[in-house]
Each structure stands twice: as C-alpha cells, then as structure tokens.
Short mmCIF file of C-alpha atoms and ligand atoms in Angstrom, two decimals:
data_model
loop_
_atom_site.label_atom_id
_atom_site.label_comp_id
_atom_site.label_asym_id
_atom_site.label_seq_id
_atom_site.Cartn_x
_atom_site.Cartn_y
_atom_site.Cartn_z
CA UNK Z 1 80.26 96.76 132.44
CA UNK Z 2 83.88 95.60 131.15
CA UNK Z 3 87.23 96.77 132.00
CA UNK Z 4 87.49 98.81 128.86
CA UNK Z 5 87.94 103.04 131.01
CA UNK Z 6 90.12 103.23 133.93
CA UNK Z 7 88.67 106.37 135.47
CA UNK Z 8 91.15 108.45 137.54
CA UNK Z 9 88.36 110.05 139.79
CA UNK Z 10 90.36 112.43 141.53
CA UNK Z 11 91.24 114.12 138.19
CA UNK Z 12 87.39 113.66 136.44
CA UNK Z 13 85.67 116.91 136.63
CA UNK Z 14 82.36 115.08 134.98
CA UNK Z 15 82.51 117.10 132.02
CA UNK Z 16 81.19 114.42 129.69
CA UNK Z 17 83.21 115.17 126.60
CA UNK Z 18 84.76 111.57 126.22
CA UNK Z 19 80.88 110.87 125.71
CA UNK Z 20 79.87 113.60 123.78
CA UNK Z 21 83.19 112.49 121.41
CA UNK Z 22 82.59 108.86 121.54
CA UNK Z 23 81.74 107.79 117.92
CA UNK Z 24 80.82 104.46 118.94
CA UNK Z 25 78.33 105.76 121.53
CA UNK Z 26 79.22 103.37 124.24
CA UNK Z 27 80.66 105.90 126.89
CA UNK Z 28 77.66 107.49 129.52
CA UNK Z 29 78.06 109.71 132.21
CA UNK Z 30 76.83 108.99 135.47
CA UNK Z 31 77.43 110.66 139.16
CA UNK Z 32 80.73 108.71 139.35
CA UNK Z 33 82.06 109.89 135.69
CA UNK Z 34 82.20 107.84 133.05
CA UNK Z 35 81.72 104.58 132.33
CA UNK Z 36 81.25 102.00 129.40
CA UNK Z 37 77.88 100.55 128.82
CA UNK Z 38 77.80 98.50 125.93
CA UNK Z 39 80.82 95.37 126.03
CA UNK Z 40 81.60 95.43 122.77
CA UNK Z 41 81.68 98.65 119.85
CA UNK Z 42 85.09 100.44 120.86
CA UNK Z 43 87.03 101.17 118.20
CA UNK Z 44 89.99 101.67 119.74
CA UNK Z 45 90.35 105.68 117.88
CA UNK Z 46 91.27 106.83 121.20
CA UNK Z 47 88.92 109.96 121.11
CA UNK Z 48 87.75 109.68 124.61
CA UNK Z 49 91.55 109.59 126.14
CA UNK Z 50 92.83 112.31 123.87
CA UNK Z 51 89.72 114.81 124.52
CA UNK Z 52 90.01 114.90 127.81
CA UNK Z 53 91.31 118.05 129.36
CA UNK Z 54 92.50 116.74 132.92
CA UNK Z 55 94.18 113.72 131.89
CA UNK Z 56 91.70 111.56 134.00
CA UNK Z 57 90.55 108.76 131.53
CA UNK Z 58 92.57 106.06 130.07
CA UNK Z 59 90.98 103.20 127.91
CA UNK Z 60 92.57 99.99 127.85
CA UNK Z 61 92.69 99.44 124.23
CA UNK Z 62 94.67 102.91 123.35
CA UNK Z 63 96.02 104.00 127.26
CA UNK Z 64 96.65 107.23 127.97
CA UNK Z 65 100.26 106.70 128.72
CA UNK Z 66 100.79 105.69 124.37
CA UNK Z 67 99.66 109.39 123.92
CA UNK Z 68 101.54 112.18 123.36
CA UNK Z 69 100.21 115.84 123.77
CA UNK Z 70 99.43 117.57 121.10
CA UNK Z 71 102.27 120.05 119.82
CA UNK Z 72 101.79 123.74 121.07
CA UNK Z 73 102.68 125.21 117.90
CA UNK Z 74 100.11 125.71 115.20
CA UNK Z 75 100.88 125.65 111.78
CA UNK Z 76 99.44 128.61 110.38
CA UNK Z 77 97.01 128.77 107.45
CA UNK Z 78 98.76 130.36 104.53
CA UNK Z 79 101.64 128.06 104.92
CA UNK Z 80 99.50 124.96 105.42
CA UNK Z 81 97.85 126.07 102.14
CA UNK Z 82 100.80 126.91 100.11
CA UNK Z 83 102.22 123.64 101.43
CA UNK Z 84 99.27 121.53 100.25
CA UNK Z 85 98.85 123.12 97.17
CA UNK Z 86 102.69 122.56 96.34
CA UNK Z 87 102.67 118.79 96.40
CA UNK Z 88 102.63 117.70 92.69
CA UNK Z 89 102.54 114.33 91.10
CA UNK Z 90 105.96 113.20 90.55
CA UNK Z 91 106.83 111.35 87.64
CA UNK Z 92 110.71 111.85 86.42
CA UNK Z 93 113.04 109.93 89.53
CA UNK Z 94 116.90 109.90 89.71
CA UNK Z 95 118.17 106.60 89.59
CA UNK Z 96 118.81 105.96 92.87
CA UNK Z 97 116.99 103.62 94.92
CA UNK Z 98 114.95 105.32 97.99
CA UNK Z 99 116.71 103.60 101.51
CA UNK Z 100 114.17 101.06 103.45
CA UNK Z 101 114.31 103.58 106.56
CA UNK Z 102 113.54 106.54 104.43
CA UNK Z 103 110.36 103.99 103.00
CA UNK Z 104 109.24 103.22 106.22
CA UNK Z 105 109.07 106.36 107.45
CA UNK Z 106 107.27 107.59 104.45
CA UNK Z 107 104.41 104.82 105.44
CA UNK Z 108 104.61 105.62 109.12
CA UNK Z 109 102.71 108.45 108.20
CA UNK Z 110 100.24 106.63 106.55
CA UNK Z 111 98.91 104.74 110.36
CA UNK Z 112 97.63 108.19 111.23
CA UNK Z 113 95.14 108.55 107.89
CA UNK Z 114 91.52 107.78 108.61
CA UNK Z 115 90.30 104.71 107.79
CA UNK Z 116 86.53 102.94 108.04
CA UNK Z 117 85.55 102.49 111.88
CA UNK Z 118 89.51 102.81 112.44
CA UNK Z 119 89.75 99.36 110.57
CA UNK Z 120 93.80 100.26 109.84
CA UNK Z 121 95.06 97.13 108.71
CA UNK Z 122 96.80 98.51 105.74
CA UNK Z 123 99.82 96.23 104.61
CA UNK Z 124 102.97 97.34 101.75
CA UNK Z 125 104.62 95.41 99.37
CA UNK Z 126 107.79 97.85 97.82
CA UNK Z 127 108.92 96.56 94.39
CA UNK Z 128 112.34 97.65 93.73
CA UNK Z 129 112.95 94.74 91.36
CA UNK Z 130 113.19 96.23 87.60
CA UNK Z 131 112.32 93.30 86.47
CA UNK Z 132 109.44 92.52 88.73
CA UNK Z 133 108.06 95.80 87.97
CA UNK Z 134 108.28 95.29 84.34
CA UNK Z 135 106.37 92.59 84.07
CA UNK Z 136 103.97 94.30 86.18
CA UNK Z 137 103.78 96.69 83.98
CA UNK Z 138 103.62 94.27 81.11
CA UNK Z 139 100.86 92.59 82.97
CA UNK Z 140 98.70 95.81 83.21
CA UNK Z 141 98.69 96.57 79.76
CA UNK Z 142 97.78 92.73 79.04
CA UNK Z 143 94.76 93.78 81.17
CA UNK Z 144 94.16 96.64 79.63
CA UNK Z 145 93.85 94.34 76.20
CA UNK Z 146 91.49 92.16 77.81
CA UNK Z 147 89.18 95.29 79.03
CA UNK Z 148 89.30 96.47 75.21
CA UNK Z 149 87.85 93.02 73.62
CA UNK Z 150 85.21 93.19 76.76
CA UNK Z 151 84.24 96.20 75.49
CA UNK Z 152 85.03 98.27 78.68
CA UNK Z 153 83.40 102.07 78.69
CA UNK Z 154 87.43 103.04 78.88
CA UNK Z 155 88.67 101.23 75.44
CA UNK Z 156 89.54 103.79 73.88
CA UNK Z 157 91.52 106.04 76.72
CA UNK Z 158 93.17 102.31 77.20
CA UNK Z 159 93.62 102.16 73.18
CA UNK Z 160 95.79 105.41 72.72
CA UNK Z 161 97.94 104.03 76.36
CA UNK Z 162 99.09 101.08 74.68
CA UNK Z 163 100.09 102.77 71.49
CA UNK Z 164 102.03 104.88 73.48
CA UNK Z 165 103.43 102.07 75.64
CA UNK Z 166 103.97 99.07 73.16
CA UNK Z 167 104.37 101.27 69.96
CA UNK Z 168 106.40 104.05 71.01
CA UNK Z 169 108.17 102.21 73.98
CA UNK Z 170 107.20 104.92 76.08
CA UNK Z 171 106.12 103.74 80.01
CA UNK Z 172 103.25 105.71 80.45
CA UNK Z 173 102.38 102.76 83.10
CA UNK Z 174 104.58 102.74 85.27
CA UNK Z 175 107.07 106.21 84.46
CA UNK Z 176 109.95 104.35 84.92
CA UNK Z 177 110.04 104.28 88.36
CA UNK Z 178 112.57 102.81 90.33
CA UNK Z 179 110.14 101.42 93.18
CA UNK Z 180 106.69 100.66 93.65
CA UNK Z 181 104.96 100.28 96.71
CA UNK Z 182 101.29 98.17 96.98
CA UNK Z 183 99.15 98.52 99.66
CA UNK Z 184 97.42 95.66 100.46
CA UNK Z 185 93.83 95.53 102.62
CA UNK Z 186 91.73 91.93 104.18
CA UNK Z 187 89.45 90.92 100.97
CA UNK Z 188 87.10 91.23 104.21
CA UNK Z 189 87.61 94.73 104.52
CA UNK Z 190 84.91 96.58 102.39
CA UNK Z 191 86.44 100.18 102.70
CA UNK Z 192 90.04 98.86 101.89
CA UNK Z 193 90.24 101.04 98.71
CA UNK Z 194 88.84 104.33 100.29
CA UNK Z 195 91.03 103.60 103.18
CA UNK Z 196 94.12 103.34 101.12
CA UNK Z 197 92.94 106.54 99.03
CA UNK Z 198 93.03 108.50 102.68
CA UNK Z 199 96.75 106.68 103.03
CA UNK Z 200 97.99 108.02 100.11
CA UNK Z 201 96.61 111.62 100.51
CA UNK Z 202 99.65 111.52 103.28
CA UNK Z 203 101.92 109.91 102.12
CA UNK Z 204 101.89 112.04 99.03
CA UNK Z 205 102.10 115.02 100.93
CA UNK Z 206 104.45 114.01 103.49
CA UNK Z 207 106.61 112.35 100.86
CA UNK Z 208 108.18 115.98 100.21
CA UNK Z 209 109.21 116.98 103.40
CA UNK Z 210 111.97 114.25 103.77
CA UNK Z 211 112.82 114.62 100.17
CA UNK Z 212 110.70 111.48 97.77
CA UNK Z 213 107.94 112.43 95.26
CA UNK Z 214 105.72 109.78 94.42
CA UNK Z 215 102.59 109.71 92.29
CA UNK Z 216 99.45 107.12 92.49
CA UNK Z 217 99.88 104.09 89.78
CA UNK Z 218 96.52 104.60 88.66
CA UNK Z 219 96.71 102.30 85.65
CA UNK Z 220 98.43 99.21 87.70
CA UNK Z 221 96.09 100.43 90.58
CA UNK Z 222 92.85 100.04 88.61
CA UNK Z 223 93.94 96.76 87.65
CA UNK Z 224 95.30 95.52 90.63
CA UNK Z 225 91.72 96.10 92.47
CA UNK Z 226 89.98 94.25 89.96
CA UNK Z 227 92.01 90.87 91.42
CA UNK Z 228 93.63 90.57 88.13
CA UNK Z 229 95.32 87.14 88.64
CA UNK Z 230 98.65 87.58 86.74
CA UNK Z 231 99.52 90.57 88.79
CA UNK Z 232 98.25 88.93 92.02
CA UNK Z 233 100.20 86.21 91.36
CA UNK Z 234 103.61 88.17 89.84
CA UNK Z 235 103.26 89.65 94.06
CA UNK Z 236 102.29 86.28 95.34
CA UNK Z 237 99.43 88.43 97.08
CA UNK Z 238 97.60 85.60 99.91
CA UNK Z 239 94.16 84.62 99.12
CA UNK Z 240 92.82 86.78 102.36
CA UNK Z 241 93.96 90.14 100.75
CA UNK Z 242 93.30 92.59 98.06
CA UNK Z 243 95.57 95.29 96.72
CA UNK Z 244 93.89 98.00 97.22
CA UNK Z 245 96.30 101.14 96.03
CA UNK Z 246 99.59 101.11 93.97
CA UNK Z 247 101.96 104.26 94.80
CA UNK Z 248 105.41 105.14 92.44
CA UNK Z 249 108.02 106.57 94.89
CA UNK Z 250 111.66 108.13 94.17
CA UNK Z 251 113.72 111.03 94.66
CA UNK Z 252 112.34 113.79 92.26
CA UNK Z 253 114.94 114.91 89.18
CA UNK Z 254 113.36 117.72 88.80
CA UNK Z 255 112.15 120.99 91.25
CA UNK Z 256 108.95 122.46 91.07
CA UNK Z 257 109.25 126.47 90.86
CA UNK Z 258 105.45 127.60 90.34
CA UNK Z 259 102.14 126.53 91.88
CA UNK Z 260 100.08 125.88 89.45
CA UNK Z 261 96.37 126.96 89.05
CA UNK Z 262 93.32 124.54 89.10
CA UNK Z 263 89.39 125.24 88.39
CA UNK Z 264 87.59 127.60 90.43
CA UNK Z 265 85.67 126.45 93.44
CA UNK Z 266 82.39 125.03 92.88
CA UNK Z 267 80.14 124.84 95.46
CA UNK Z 268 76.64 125.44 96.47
CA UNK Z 269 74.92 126.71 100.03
CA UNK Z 270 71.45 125.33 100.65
C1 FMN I 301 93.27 108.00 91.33
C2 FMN I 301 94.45 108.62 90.65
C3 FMN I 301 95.12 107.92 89.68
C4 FMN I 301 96.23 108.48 89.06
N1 FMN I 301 96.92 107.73 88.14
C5 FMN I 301 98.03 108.22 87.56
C6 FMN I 301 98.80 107.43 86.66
O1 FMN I 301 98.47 106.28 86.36
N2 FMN I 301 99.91 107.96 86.12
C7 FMN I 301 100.30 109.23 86.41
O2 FMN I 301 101.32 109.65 85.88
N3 FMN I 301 99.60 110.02 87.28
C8 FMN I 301 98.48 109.53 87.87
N4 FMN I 301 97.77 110.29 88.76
C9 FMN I 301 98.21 111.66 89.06
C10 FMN I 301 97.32 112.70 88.36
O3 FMN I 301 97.56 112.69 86.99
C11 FMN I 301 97.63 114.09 88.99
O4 FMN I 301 97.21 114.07 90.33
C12 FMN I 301 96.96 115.24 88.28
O5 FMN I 301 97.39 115.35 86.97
C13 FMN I 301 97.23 116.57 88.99
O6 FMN I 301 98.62 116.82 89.12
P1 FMN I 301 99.36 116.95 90.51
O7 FMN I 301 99.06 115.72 91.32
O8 FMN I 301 100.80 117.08 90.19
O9 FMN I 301 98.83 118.15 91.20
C14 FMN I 301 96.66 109.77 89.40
C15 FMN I 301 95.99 110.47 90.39
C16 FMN I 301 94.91 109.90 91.01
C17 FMN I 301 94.22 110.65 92.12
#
C-alpha cells in the first residue's frame, strides 16, 4: 500500500497488537504481519512501534530507532497521588526572572500531553517585559469593561475584579507575575483550547519538580480566546493563530506545608 511500516519479519511473531492499538484503523494483519491498508489516516502517535513487544515494526513517520524504552521503574501509587494532589496554584513569585533553559524545559514537557488526533502544534510566546505585561493586563480589564456594557452573564464577577484591580490597585489579573507564557494554536485547529488545557495539566505539575510554580491566567486567558484585538495585537499574534491558553510562571516565595482537602467524589455506576 505505501511505505508507511517497515516490517522486520524475522522479529514479527504476528501478534496483531500494532492493529488492535492502531487508533486510526489503518494497520491489518495478514500471513506476512502487518501491513498498512489505507494511504493516508496515520497520525503519526507512534502506538503501533511502541506496543510492540519484539521490536519488529518501525513506521516511517515516528521510527522505532526515535524511541526510547519505557523506564523499568514504576512510580508507585501513593506517591503519584500525594504528588498530584500537592501541586497548587501559585500566585506570590520572587523577583527573579525564571532562565530561558529552565522555560524550555518546563514546555518540553508539554510535547508529550495529548492533543486532538495528535494535532501538537502548540506554539509559546514568554512575556517577561513588565511593561508588556502591564498593558496586557490593562488590556484585559478594558475587555472585561466591554463584556459588562454587552451585558455578559459574568458582569458582575467581572464588576467586583475591576474594583479590586483599578480601585484598590490590587493585580488580581495578572498576580504580579514576573513572566507570562501564551500558547498559541492554528485558528484552523478546532481543539486548540482543549489541547492547550491537556498542556498545561503538565506543565503545572511538572513545573514543581525543577523548582517554578505557575498558575493558569484565566482572566487574560478568557480574553485572549475570544481574539480580543488589542491583546492580539500588544503580542503581534499572526493572522493564522489563536491564543489558546495563558500560563503565569516564577519561582514560588512561599512553600506549601499541608495538602489541602477538596469535595468528596461524586460519581455514579450505571
Ligand atoms: C481554567 C482556570 C482558570 C484559572 N484562572 C485563574 C486566574 O485567573 N487567577 C488565579 O489566580 N488562579 C486561576 N486559576 C487557578 C484556580 O483558582 C485554582 O486552580 C483553584 O483555586 C484551586 O487551587 P489549586 O490549583 O492551588 O489547587 C485558574 C484555574 C483554572 C483551571
């Protein structure tokens, strides 16, 4: 059909997981192994190399030889949970700026979330300009005016937010924070904001291990995905994307002693 599995046959035991895996359903088993039979559909996730136990199968948009094995060790349970439910919003930062290196590898990360048929594509803009993020800021709560007199279901949440951020001075917008980082997505891309809200889940939770806390921008984020034009055009954002999530990052001031309780567990069994 194409050129799309190189099939080591002397390693294929026939076992048909890469097919059963496939999400695309274009991989069939036949008495040779497997092969491809529809040209186009592979979304390059890589399932069908990285499922299969003897190494055999290779696929030339994500080859076997860019995979690494899995690590041996497990991390166990109660430390997976503790460590989940210890990430917390972070909102106070010391004033130091957080390195490029240290901000990259905070996104790395982020290449490894889910996104819609493994559309990726995610792209970052940090702000670390005070004054850039200011009138971002500024901008949002502009917005956030505009909503008001439109007579937006969230006026009055919006109305006590400005009190607090053009009356007392207090920036309940943007906390202050040193850097902000936007995530951009194609205007094409449909999923872009529930692909971004996957990006964040780690990044926010990998942001702790190499010492940042961040916290989602929801106000500036809310705005920014309505295509507000005075914020796209404070980040010169091209025609061809959308902003899609808005993410506060710093090192923490403060440490976190106690985790903290949430509602109980609501579900249902049909
Ligand atoms: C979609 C979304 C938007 C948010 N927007 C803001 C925000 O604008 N400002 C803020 O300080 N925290 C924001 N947060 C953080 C929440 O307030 C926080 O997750 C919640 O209070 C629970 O606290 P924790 O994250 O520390 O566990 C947002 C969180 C989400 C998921």
């Amino acid at each position: 059909m194409n050129n799309l599995l190189i099939v080591d046959h002397d390693k294929c035991v026939k076992c048909g997981i890469c097919a059963n895996v496939c999400p695309s359903c274009i991989i069939a088993l036949d008495d040779n192994g497997p092969k491809c039979v529809r040209d186009r559909g592979c979304m390059a996730c890589g399932h069908c190399v990285a499922v299969c136990p003897t190494g055999a199968l290779s696929n030339s948009r994500c080859p076997l030889e860019e995979q690494i094995p899995v690590p041996a060790e497990k991390l166990n349970s109660e430390d997976a949970y503790n460590f989940m439910r210890s990430r917390r919003s972070i909102r106070n930062f010391k004033p130091q700026l957080v390195e490029e290196e240290k901000i990259r590898k905070l996104l790395d990360i982020a290449r490894y979330a889910p996104t819609a048929a493994n559309s990726q594509g995610m792209y970052y803009i940090v702000v670390s300009d005070e004054k850039l993020i200011r009138q971002i800021a500024d901008a949002t709560a502009d917005w956030m005016e505009l909503e008001m007199a439109a007579g937006s279901p969230r006026a009055r949440y919006f109305n006590s937010v400005l009190k607090v951020y053009r009356e007392q001075g207090v920036d309940i917008i943007a906390r202050n924070a040193k850097q902000l980082i936007f995530a951009l997505a194609r205007r094409l891309n449909e999923t872009g904001v529930s692909n971004c809200e996957q990006s964040w889940a780690y990044v926010e939770l990998y942001a702790p291990t190499i010492g940042l806390g961040t916290t989602i921008c929801g106000f500036i984020q809310t705005c920014a995905q309505t295509g507000y034009a005075p914020l796209r055009e404070l980040l010169k954002v091209p025609t061809k994307q959308n902003i899609v999530g808005v993410l506060m990052v710093g090192y923490p001031k403060y440490q976190y002693y106690r985790l903290v309780e949430r509602q109980h567990l609501k579900v249902e069994f049909r």
